[in-house]
Coordinates of C-alpha atoms in Angstrom, one line a residue:
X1 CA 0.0 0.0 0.0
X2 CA 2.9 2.3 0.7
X3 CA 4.6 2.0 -2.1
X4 CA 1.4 2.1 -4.7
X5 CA 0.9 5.9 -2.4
X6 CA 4.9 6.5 -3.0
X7 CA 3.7 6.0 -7.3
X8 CA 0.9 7.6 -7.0
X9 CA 2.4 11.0 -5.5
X10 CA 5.4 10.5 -7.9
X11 CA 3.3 10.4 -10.9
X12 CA 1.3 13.6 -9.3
X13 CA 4.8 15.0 -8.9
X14 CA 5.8 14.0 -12.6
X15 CA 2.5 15.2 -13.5
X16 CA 2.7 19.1 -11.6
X17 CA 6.4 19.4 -13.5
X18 CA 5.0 18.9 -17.2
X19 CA 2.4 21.3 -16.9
X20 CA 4.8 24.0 -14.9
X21 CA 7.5 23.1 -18.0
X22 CA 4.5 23.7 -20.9
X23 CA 3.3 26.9 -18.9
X24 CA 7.1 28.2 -19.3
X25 CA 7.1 27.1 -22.9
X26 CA 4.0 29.2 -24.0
X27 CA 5.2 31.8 -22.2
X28 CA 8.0 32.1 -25.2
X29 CA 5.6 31.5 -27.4
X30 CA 3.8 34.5 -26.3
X31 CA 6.8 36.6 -26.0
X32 CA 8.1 35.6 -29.9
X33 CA 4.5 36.6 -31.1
X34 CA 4.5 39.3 -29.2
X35 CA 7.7 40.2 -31.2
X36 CA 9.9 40.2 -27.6
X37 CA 11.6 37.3 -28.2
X38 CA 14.9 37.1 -25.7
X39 CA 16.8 34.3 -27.8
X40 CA 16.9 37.5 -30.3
X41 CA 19.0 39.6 -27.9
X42 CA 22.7 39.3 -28.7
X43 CA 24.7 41.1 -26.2
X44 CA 24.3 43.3 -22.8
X45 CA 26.2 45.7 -22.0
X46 CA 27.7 45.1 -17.7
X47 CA 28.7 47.8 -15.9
X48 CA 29.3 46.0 -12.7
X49 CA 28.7 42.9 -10.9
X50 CA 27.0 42.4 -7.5
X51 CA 29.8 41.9 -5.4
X52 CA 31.0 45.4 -6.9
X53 CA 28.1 47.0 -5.9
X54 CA 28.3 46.2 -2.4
X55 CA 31.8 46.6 -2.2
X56 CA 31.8 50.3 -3.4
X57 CA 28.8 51.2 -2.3
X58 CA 29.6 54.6 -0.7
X59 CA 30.8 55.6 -4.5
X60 CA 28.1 53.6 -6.2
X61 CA 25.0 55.2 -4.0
X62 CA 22.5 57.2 -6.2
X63 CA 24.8 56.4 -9.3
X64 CA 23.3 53.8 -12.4
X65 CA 24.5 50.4 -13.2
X66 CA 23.8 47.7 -15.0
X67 CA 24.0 44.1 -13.8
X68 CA 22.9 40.9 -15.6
X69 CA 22.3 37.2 -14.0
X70 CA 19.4 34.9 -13.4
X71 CA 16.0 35.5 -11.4
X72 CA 17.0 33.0 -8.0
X73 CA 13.7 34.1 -6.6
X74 CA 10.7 36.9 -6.5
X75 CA 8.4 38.2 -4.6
X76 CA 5.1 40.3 -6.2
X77 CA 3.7 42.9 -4.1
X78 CA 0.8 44.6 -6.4
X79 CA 2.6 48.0 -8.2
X80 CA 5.9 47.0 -6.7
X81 CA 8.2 43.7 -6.4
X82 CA 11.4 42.1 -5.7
X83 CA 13.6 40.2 -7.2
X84 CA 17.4 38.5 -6.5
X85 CA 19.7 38.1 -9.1
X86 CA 22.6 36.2 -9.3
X87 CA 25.9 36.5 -11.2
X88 CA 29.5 35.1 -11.2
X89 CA 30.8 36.5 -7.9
X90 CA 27.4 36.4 -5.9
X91 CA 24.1 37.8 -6.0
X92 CA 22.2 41.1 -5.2
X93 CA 18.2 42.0 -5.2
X94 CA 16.3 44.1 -7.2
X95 CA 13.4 46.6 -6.4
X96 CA 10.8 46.6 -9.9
X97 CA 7.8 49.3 -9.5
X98 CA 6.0 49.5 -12.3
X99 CA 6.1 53.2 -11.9
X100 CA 9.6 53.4 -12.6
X101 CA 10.0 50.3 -15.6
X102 CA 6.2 51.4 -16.9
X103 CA 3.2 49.2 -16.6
X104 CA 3.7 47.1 -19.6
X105 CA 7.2 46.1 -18.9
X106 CA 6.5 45.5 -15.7
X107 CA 3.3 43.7 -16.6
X108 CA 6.3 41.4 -18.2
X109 CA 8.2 41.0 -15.4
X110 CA 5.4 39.7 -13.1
X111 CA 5.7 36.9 -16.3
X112 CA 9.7 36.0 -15.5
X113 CA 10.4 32.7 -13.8
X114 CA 12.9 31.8 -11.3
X115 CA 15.8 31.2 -13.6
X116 CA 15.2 33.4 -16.5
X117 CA 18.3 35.2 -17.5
X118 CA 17.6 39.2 -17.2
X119 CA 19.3 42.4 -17.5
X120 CA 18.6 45.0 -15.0
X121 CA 19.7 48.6 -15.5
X122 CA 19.2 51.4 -12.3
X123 CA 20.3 53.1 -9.5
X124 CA 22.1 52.1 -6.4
X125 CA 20.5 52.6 -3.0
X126 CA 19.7 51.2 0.5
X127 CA 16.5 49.4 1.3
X128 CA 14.8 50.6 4.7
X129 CA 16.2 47.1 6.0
X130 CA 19.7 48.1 5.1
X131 CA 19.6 46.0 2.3
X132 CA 22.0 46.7 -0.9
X133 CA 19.5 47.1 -3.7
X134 CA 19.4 48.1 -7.4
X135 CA 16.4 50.1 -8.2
X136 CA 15.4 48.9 -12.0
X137 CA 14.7 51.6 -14.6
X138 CA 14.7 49.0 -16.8
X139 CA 14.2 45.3 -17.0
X140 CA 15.6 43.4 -19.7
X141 CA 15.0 39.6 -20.3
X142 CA 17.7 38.1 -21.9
X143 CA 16.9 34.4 -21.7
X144 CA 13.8 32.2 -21.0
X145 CA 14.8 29.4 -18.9
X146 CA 12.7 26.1 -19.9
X147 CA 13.2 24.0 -17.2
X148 CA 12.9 24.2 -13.0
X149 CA 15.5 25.0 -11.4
X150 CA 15.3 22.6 -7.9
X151 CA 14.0 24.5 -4.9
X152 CA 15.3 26.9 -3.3
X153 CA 15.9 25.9 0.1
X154 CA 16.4 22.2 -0.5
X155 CA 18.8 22.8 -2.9
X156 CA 20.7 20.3 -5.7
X157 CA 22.1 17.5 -3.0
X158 CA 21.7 14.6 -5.1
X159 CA 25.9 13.5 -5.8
X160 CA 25.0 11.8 -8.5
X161 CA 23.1 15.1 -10.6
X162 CA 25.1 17.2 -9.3
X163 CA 28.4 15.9 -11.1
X164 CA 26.2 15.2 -14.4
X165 CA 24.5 18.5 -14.6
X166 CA 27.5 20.7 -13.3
X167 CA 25.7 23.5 -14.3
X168 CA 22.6 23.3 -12.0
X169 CA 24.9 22.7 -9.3
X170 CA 27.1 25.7 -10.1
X171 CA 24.3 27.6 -10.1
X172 CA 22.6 25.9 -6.8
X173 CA 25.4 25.8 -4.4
X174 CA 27.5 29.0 -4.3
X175 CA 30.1 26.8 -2.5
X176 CA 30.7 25.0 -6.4
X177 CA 31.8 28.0 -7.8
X178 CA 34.1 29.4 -5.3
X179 CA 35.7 25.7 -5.5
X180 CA 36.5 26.5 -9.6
X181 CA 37.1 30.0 -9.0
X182 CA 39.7 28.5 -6.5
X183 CA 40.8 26.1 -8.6
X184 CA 41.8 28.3 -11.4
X185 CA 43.2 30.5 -9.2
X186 CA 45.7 27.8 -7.4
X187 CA 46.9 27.6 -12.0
X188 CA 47.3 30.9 -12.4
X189 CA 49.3 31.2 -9.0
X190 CA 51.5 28.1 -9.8
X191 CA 52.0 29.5 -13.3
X192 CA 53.0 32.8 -11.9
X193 CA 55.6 30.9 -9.4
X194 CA 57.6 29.0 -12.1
X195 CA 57.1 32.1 -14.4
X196 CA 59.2 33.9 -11.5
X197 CA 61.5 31.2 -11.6
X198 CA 62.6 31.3 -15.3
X199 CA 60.7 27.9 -16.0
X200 CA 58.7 28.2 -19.9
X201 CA 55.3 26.8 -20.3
X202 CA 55.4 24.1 -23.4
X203 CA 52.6 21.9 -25.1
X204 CA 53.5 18.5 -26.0
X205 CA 51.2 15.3 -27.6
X206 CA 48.4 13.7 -26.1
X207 CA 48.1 11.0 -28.6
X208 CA 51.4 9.1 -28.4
X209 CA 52.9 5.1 -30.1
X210 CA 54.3 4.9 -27.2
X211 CA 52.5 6.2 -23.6
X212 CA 55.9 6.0 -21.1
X213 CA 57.0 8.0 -17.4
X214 CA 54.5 6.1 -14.9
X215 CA 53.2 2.8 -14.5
X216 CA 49.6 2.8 -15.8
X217 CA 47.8 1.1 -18.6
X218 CA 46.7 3.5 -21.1
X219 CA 43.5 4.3 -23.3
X220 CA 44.2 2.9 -26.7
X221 CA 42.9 4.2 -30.1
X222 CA 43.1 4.2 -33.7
X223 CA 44.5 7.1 -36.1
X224 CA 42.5 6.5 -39.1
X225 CA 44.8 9.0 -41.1
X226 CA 47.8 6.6 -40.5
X227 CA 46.2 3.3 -40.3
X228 CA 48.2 3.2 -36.5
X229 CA 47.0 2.5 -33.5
X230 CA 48.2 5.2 -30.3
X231 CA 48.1 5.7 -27.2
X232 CA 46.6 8.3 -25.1
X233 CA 49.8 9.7 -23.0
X234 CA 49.6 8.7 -19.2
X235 CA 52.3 10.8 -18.3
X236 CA 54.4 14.4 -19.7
X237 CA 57.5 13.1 -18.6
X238 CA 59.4 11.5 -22.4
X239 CA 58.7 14.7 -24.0
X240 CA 59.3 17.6 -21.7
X241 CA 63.3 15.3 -21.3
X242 CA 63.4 15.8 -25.2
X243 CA 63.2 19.5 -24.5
X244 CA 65.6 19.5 -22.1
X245 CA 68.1 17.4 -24.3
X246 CA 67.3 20.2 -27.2
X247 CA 68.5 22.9 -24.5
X248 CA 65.5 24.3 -22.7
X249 CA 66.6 24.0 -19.6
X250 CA 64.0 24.8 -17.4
X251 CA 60.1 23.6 -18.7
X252 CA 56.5 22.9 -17.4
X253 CA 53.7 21.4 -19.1
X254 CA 50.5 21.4 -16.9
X255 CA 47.5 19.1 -19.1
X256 CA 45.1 16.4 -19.3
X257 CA 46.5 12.6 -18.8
X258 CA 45.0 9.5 -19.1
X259 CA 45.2 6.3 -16.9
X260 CA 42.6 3.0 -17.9
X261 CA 42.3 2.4 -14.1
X262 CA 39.6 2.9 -11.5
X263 CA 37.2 5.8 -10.7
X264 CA 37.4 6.7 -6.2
X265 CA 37.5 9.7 -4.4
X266 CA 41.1 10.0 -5.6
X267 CA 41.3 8.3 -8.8
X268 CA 39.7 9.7 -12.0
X269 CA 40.8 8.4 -15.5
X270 CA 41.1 11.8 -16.9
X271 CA 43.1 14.0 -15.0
X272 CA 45.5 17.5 -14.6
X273 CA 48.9 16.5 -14.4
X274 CA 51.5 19.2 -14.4
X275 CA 55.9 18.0 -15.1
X276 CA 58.2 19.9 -15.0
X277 CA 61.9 19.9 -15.6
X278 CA 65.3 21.8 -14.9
X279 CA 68.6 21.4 -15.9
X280 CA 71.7 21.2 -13.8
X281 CA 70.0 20.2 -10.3
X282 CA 68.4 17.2 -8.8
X283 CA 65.9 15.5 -6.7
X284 CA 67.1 17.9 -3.8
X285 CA 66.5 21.1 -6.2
X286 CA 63.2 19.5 -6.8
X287 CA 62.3 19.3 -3.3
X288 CA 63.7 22.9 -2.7
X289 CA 61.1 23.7 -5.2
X290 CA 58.1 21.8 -4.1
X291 CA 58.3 23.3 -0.6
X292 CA 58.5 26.6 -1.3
X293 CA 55.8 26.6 -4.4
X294 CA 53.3 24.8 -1.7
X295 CA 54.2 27.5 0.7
X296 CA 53.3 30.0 -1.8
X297 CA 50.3 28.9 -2.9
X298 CA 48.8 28.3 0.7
X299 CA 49.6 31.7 1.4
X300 CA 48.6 33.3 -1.8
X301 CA 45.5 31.3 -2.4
X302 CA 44.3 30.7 1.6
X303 CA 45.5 33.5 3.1
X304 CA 48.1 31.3 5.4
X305 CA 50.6 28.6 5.1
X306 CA 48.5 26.4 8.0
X307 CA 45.2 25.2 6.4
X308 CA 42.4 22.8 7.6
X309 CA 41.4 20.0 5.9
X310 CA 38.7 17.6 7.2
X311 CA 39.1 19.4 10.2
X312 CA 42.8 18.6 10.6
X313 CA 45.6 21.5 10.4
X314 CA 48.1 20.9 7.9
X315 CA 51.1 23.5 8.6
X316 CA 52.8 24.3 5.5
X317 CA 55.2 26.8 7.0
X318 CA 57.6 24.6 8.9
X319 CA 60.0 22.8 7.1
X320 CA 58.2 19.7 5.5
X321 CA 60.0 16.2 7.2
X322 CA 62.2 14.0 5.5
X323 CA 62.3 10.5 5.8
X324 CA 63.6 7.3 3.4
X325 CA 61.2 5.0 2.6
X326 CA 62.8 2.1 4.4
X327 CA 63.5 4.0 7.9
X328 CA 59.3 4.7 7.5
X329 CA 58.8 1.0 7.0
X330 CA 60.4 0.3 10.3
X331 CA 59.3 3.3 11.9
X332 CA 55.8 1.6 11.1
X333 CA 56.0 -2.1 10.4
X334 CA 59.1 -3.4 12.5
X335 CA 60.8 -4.4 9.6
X336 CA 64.4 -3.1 8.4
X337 CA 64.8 -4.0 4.4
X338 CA 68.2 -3.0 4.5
X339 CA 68.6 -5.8 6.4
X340 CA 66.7 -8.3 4.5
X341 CA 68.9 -9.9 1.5
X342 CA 67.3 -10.9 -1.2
X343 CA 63.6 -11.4 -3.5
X344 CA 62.9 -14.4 -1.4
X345 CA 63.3 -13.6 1.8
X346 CA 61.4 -9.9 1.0
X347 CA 58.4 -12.5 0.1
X348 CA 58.8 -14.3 3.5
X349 CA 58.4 -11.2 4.7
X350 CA 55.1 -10.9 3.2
X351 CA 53.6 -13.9 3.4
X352 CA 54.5 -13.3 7.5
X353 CA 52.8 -9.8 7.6
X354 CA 49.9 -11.4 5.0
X355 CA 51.0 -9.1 2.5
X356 CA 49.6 -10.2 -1.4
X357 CA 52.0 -10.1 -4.3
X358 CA 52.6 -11.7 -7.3
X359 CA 55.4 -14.3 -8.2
X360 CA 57.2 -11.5 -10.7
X361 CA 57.6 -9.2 -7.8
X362 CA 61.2 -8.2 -6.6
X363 CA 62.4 -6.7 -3.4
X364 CA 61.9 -3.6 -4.7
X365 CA 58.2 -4.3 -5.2
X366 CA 57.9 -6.2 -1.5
X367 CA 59.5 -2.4 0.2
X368 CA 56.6 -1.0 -2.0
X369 CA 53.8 -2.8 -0.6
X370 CA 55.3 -2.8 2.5
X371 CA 55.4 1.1 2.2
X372 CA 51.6 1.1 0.7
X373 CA 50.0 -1.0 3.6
X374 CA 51.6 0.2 6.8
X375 CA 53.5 4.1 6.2
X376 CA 51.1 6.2 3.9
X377 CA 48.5 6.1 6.1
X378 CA 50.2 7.7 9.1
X379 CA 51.9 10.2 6.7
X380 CA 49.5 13.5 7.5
X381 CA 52.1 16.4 7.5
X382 CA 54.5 17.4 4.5
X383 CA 56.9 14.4 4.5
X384 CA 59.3 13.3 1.8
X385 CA 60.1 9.9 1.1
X386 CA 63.1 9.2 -0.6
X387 CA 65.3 6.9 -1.8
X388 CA 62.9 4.4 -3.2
X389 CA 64.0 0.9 -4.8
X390 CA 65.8 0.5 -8.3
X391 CA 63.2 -1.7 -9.1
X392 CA 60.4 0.6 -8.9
X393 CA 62.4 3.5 -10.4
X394 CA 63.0 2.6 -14.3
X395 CA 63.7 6.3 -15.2
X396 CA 65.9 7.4 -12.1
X397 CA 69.8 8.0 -11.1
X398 CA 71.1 5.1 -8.8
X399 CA 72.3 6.4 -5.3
X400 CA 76.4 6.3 -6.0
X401 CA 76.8 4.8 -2.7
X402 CA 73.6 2.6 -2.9
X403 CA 73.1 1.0 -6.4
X404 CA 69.7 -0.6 -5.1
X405 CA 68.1 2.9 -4.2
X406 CA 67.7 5.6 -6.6
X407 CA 67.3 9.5 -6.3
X408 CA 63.7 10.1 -6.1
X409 CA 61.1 11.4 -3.6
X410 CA 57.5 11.3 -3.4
X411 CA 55.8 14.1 -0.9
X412 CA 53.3 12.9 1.1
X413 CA 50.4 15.5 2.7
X414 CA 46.9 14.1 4.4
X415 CA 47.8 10.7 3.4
X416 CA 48.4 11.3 -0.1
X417 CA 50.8 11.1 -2.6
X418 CA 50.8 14.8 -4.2
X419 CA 54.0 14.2 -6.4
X420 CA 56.8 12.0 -7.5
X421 CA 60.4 13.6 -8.4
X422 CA 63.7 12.2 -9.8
X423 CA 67.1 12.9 -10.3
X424 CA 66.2 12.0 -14.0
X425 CA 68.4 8.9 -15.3
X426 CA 70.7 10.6 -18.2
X427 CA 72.9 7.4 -19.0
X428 CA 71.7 6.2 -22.2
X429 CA 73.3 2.0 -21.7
X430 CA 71.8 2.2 -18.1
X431 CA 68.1 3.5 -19.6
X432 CA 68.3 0.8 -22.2
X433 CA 68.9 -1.7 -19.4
X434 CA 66.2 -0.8 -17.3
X435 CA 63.7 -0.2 -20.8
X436 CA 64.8 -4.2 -21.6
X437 CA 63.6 -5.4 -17.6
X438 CA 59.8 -3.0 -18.3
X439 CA 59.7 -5.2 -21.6
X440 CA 60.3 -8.5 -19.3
X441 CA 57.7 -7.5 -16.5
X442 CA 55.3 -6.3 -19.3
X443 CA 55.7 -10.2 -20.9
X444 CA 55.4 -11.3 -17.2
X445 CA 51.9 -9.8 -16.8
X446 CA 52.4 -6.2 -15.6
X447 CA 49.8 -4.4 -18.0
X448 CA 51.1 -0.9 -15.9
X449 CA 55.2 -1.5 -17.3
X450 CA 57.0 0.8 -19.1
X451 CA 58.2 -0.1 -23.0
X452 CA 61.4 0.7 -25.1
X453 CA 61.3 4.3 -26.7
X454 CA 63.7 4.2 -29.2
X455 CA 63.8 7.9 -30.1
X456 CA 64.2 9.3 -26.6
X457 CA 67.1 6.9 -26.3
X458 CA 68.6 8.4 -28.9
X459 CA 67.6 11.6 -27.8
X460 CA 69.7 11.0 -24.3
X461 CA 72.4 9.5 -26.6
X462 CA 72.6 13.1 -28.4
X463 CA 72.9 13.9 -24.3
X464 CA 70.9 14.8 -21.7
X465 CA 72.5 17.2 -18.8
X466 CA 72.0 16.5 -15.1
X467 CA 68.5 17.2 -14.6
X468 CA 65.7 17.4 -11.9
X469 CA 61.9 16.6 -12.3
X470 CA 59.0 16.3 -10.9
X471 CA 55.4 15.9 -11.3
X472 CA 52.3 17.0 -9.3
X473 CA 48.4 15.8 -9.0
X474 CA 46.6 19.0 -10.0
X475 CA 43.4 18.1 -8.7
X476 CA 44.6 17.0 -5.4
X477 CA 46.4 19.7 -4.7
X478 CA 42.9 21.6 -5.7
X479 CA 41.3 19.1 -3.1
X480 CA 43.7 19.8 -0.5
X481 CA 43.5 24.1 -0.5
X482 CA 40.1 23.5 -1.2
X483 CA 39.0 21.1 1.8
X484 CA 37.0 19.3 -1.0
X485 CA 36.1 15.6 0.1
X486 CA 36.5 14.0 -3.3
X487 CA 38.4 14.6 -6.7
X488 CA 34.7 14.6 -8.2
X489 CA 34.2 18.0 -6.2
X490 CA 37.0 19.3 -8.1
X491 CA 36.6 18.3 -11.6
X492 CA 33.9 20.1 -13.9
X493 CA 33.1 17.3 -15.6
X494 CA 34.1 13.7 -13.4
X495 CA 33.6 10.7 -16.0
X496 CA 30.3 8.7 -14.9
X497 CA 28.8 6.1 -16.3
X498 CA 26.6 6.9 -19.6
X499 CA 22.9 6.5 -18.5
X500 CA 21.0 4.7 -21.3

């Protein structure tokens, strides 16, 4: 009985909509006879937006504007009425009297729904309440809105229409679109840091024969012009090295990768990745860099170098901890790797601490998982991690006095990885090498291993000078200065599931 009630108001529901959506579509139809039609209007001219007008209100007072954005709500009062409208930066409210716009406009505007589009031109004053107002001399709609907007003071909660119809949600929740204004600030401030720096902004291919510089599988596709089938790049880093072996010593690329992997709240397949690379320094430069650009942009962005996030204080301003990865494995697990000798004995290891791997896995590998299960999670502050295995580490300078540990780091913050950084492996023989065991683990079953690039071996035989990179998550750094709970919340368009 319930649930034949639960139809029945559903189909009411369904029911109320479709005649509130055909109501709103002869209301264009009377406007376009009536020769008003708004999808005929090409431009506006803005003079200001809300936040403008409130923020300079002693100079604005008395003085005409005009402001454009879409009706969130209105209230009719006979000869005179109300209305809010909201642009990019927030939202301010009208006052419409039919004495001022003239009866037959204003006749009009008691026909505007909540999300019509509408340009409002008048002067600036204060409401008896001490509200901020613009009182219209003229009303202008720009566009009819055809469908309901969801109510007011419910809101767009629904996860699952808000990341498919971004733009409702943008327009619903105010606290979207500071995220994206936020967001593109946090580019324009990192671009503005390695601009100061002397680094140059490059482009380089997304569609690539051979997708190399991380372990992920890729998208595949077909080049019909060609008759080849390419890769979608999963990583910057083979091309940006090119560039530093043509003599562009210090370059940054930030764009759209692609990984063939899972969708979670950190993990989506399409994704901002930003390299770069510098000449004559290494993994320490790289960290010298990190720190200070992630000091920079709290400050710049947050207004401090300590944030919250999830209700925990992240301190950017001290200097971030350093830490190998094995001493954090026996900080954490009990167990010292640079005592353990041997693939073997690493795998006892694991099978004692019920640790899964796979019968192709090395040492190397074993620290790794070790390192995934018991250190990350504990890793809440800025912390480096350094000298990671060989075998983990195809594109990366050995340690001089430890051949089985290379120069990297990865910097941990709230848990997560937030980037990876070499000294970058110049040594054309020693590349090859490690190119030859990728091609052997990839034979072995590991769909994420790295393949043989001929032309950027030659390109380091031509000769590559010491260099450092490094590359960065985008969009968790975005989730991070943003206190945004998923990587969903900071992507315009998150890939979902096509409904049918």
């Amino acid at each position: 009985m319930a649930g034949e009630q639960n139809n029945q108001g559903n189909q009411e529901q369904q029911q109320d909509i479709g005649q509130l959506l055909k109501v709103r579509r002869e209301k264009l139809a009377n406007l376009q006879q009536a020769g008003k039609d708004p999808f005929q209007i090409t431009r506006y001219d803005v003079t200001h937006h809300s936040v403008d007008i409130k923020n300079d209100y002693e100079q604005l007072e008395g003085k005409t504007v005009r402001i454009a954005g879409r009706i969130m709500s209105k209230r009719i009062m006979g000869k005179a009425s109300f209305c809010n409208i909201q642009d990019l930066p927030g939202n301010i409210q009208c006052y419409v009297a039919r004495d001022s716009i003239g009866e037959e406009s204003y006749a009009d505007f008691k026909k505007y729904d909540v999300g019509d589009i509408v340009g409002v031109e008048g002067e600036v004053f204060t409401t008896k309440t001490g509200e901020i107002s613009v009182h219209a001399a003229q009303v202008t709609l720009l566009t009819k809105s055809l469908q309901i907007l969801p109510e007011k003071y419910h809101g767009l909660t629904n996860t699952d229409i808000r990341y498919r119809q971004r733009y409702t949600d943008l327009i619903m929740n105010a606290e979207v679109k500071d995220t994206f204004i936020k967001r593109s600030r946090i580019i324009k401030e990192i671009r503005n840091f390695l601009d100061g720096r002397g680094f140059m902004e490059v482009e380089t291919p997304m569609l690539v024969s051979n997708a190399g510089g991380a372990a992920a599988r890729p998208f595949e596709t077909h080049y019909n012009a060609l008759d080849e089938d390419v890769k979608l790049r999963i990583s910057l880093e083979l091309y940006l090295k090119r560039l530093i072996v043509g003599g562009m010593e210090k370059v940054y690329e930030i764009g759209r990768v692609f990984r063939n992997e899972g969708v979670d709240t950190r993990h989506n397949p399409e994704f901002t990745l930003m390299e770069l690379y510098q000449a004559y320094t290494d993994y320490e430069g790289m960290m010298e860099l990190t720190e200070s650009m992630f000091r920079y942009l709290a400050q710049t962005v947050c207004g401090s170098t300590t944030i919250t996030y999830n209700g925990m204080e992240i301190d950017f301003g001290k200097p971030f901890a350093r830490v190998t990865m094995n001493d954090c494995i026996k900080e954490y697990a009990g167990v010292d790797f640079d005592a353990v000798d041997g693939d073997e004995a690493a795998k006892a290891l694991a099978d004692q601490h019920h640790i899964e791997y796979e019968a192709r896995h090395t040492k190397g590998d074993i620290i790794n998982l070790f390192f995934e299960e018991y250190c990350e999670k504990n890793l809440v502050q800025p912390t480096f991690v350094t000298d990671h295995p060989l075998a983990i580490s195809p594109l990366t300078k050995k340690k001089p006095d430890d051949p089985e540990k290379v120069e990297r780091f990865e910097l941990f913050i709230n848990t997560w990885e937030m980037c990876n950084a070499y000294s970058e492996l110049n040594d054309p023989i020693d590349q090859r090498e490690r190119f030859a065991a990728q091609d052997a683990a990839f034979a072995a079953g590991d769909e994420e291993a790295n393949h043989t690039d001929e032309d950027f071996l030659n390109a380091l035989e031509i000769g590559m000078p010491p260099t450092g990179g490094i590359g960065y998550g985008i969009d968790r750094l975005v989730m991070l200065l943003t206190d945004s709970p998923a990587i969903r919340d900071v992507l315009l368009f998150p890939t979902m599931r096509t409904i049918e």
